[in-house]
Short mmCIF file of C-alpha atoms in Angstrom, two decimals:
data_model
loop_
_atom_site.label_atom_id
_atom_site.label_comp_id
_atom_site.label_asym_id
_atom_site.label_seq_id
_atom_site.Cartn_x
_atom_site.Cartn_y
_atom_site.Cartn_z
CA PRO J 1 21.45 1.49 -19.78
CA TYR J 2 21.94 -2.14 -18.87
CA THR J 3 25.20 -2.51 -17.02
CA SER J 4 24.69 -6.04 -15.75
CA GLY J 5 25.42 -7.64 -19.12
CA LYS J 6 21.84 -8.90 -19.36
CA LYS J 7 19.67 -7.49 -22.08
CA LEU J 8 15.91 -7.14 -22.21
CA ASN J 9 14.38 -8.63 -25.34
CA ILE J 10 11.07 -7.21 -26.56
CA GLY J 11 8.93 -8.68 -29.31
CA ASN J 12 6.11 -6.98 -31.21
CA ILE J 13 3.51 -8.95 -33.15
CA ASN J 14 0.30 -8.09 -34.96
CA ILE J 15 -1.63 -11.10 -33.66
CA ASN J 16 -4.78 -10.43 -35.74
CA SER J 17 -7.14 -11.82 -33.05
CA ILE J 18 -5.64 -13.62 -30.10
CA CYS J 19 -8.65 -15.84 -29.57
CA ILE J 20 -10.77 -18.00 -31.76
CA ASN J 21 -14.15 -16.92 -30.36
CA SER J 22 -13.83 -13.58 -28.57
CA ASN J 23 -17.60 -13.01 -28.72
CA ASN J 24 -18.16 -15.60 -25.97
CA PRO J 25 -17.11 -14.05 -22.60
CA LEU J 26 -16.84 -17.50 -21.00
CA PHE J 27 -14.48 -18.82 -23.65
CA ASP J 28 -11.14 -19.68 -22.05
CA VAL J 29 -8.67 -18.94 -24.84
CA SER J 30 -5.80 -20.50 -22.88
CA ASN J 31 -7.29 -24.01 -23.03
CA ASN J 32 -6.91 -24.57 -26.74
CA ASN J 33 -5.33 -21.60 -28.41
CA ILE J 34 -2.69 -22.18 -31.03
CA LYS J 35 -1.73 -18.49 -31.01
CA LEU J 36 -0.93 -18.43 -27.27
CA THR J 37 1.03 -21.66 -27.64
CA SER J 38 2.92 -20.21 -30.61
CA LEU J 39 3.68 -17.02 -28.64
CA SER J 40 5.07 -19.13 -25.81
CA LEU J 41 7.32 -21.10 -28.17
CA LEU J 42 8.47 -17.96 -29.95
CA ALA J 43 9.28 -16.25 -26.64
CA ASP J 44 11.22 -19.29 -25.41
CA ASN J 45 13.17 -19.70 -28.65
CA HIS J 46 14.21 -16.03 -28.75
CA ASP J 47 14.52 -15.33 -25.00
CA VAL J 48 11.80 -12.67 -25.18
CA HIS J 49 11.00 -10.91 -21.89
CA VAL J 50 8.17 -8.66 -23.10
CA ILE J 51 5.60 -9.40 -25.80
CA CYS J 52 3.67 -6.49 -27.34
CA LEU J 53 0.58 -7.38 -29.34
CA THR J 54 -1.57 -5.33 -31.69
CA GLU J 55 -4.99 -6.20 -33.10
CA THR J 56 -5.82 -8.49 -30.17
CA TRP J 57 -9.58 -8.26 -30.91
CA LEU J 58 -10.44 -8.79 -27.24
CA ARG J 59 -13.41 -7.56 -25.23
CA ASP J 60 -13.42 -6.42 -21.61
CA SER J 61 -15.55 -9.47 -20.81
CA ILE J 62 -12.57 -11.79 -21.35
CA PRO J 63 -10.54 -11.83 -18.10
CA ASP J 64 -6.75 -11.68 -18.05
CA ALA J 65 -6.75 -15.10 -16.39
CA ASN J 66 -7.97 -16.55 -19.69
CA LEU J 67 -4.94 -15.18 -21.53
CA LYS J 68 -2.18 -17.25 -19.99
CA ILE J 69 1.19 -17.60 -21.66
CA PRO J 70 3.56 -19.91 -19.72
CA ASN J 71 6.29 -17.98 -17.84
CA PHE J 72 4.49 -14.66 -18.34
CA ASN J 73 2.51 -13.05 -15.55
CA HIS J 74 1.85 -9.39 -16.28
CA VAL J 75 -0.88 -8.50 -18.73
CA ASN J 76 -1.67 -4.90 -19.67
CA ARG J 77 -4.46 -4.50 -22.22
CA LYS J 78 -6.46 -1.80 -23.91
CA ASP J 79 -9.52 -3.32 -25.53
CA ARG J 80 -12.10 -1.55 -27.61
CA ARG J 81 -15.76 -1.83 -26.64
CA ASP J 82 -16.63 -3.35 -29.99
CA GLY J 83 -13.96 -6.05 -29.65
CA CYS J 84 -12.06 -4.84 -32.70
CA GLU J 85 -8.35 -4.10 -32.79
CA GLY J 86 -6.86 -3.47 -29.29
CA VAL J 87 -3.38 -3.91 -27.84
CA ALA J 88 -1.70 -5.87 -25.03
CA ILE J 89 1.64 -6.23 -23.25
CA PHE J 90 2.76 -9.46 -21.59
CA ALA J 91 5.84 -9.45 -19.31
CA ARG J 92 7.83 -12.53 -18.32
CA ASN J 93 7.95 -13.81 -14.74
CA ASP J 94 11.56 -12.74 -14.20
CA THR J 95 10.68 -9.09 -14.82
CA THR J 96 8.85 -6.65 -12.60
CA SER J 97 6.24 -4.66 -14.44
CA THR J 98 3.63 -2.06 -13.69
CA SER J 99 0.81 -0.90 -15.92
CA ILE J 100 0.78 2.80 -16.68
CA ILE J 101 -2.65 4.31 -17.10
CA LEU J 102 -2.94 6.80 -19.94
CA ASN J 103 -6.09 8.79 -20.47
CA SER J 104 -6.04 8.66 -24.22
CA THR J 105 -8.27 8.01 -27.19
CA LEU J 106 -5.39 6.06 -28.73
CA GLU J 107 -5.21 2.29 -28.72
CA ILE J 108 -2.17 2.18 -26.46
CA ALA J 109 -0.99 0.15 -23.47
CA CYS J 110 2.15 1.18 -21.56
CA SER J 111 4.09 -0.61 -18.84
CA LYS J 112 7.20 0.11 -16.82
CA VAL J 113 9.33 -3.04 -17.00
CA SER J 114 12.28 -3.65 -14.68
CA TYR J 115 14.92 -6.27 -15.37
CA ALA J 116 18.53 -6.70 -14.29
CA GLN J 117 18.41 -3.61 -12.04
CA SER J 118 17.26 -1.31 -14.85
CA HIS J 119 13.90 -0.28 -16.21
CA VAL J 120 12.32 0.74 -19.48
CA TYR J 121 8.93 2.01 -20.56
CA VAL J 122 7.26 -0.25 -23.11
CA CYS J 123 4.23 0.83 -25.14
CA SER J 124 2.11 -1.13 -27.56
CA LEU J 125 0.30 1.21 -29.94
CA TYR J 126 -2.02 0.48 -32.82
CA ARG J 127 -2.91 3.20 -35.31
CA PRO J 128 -5.64 2.00 -37.65
CA PRO J 129 -5.06 2.83 -41.32
CA ASN J 130 -7.94 5.32 -41.31
CA ARG J 131 -6.58 7.24 -38.28
CA ILE J 132 -4.89 10.52 -39.15
CA LEU J 133 -1.20 10.88 -38.45
CA SER J 134 -1.78 13.66 -35.91
CA SER J 135 -2.51 10.84 -33.46
CA CYS J 136 1.28 10.38 -33.37
CA ASN J 137 1.49 13.82 -31.78
CA GLU J 138 -0.94 12.70 -29.08
CA PHE J 139 1.25 9.64 -28.46
CA ASN J 140 4.36 11.82 -28.14
CA ASP J 141 2.58 14.11 -25.66
CA LYS J 142 1.36 11.18 -23.55
CA PHE J 143 4.72 9.42 -23.62
CA LYS J 144 6.57 12.55 -22.46
CA LYS J 145 4.30 12.65 -19.40
CA VAL J 146 4.97 8.97 -18.68
CA HIS J 147 8.70 9.33 -19.01
CA LEU J 148 8.88 12.32 -16.64
#
């Protein structure tokens, strides 16, 4: 529980492709990306500390340095090899965050985020429409291990 009177605000957005041309590994999405700019404005307007994204459509070839959102420093991503779907977590500069590695077939990124002398575990999970609901059981099993 947060006893300091400060609250941690978390936003979740289906971004439906964070970059305009994710097929080009040299493309720097931060230079001219309306979606990253919009995320920054949204986070500022609503005092968001953590942004969770689904359907990022990123590839491993795009470095985290190309995904800059002003005032956010931590990026935790799980991309698919084919560049489809994928998830990400961005944490603001005034938080301390650590990526949690999960060996999972799920499209899930988890981070431990500390703010105002407390911490929470934040996960961004995408379950494609064609994925069976039993994947939720896998998530519960993985999350229990993280939380312990």
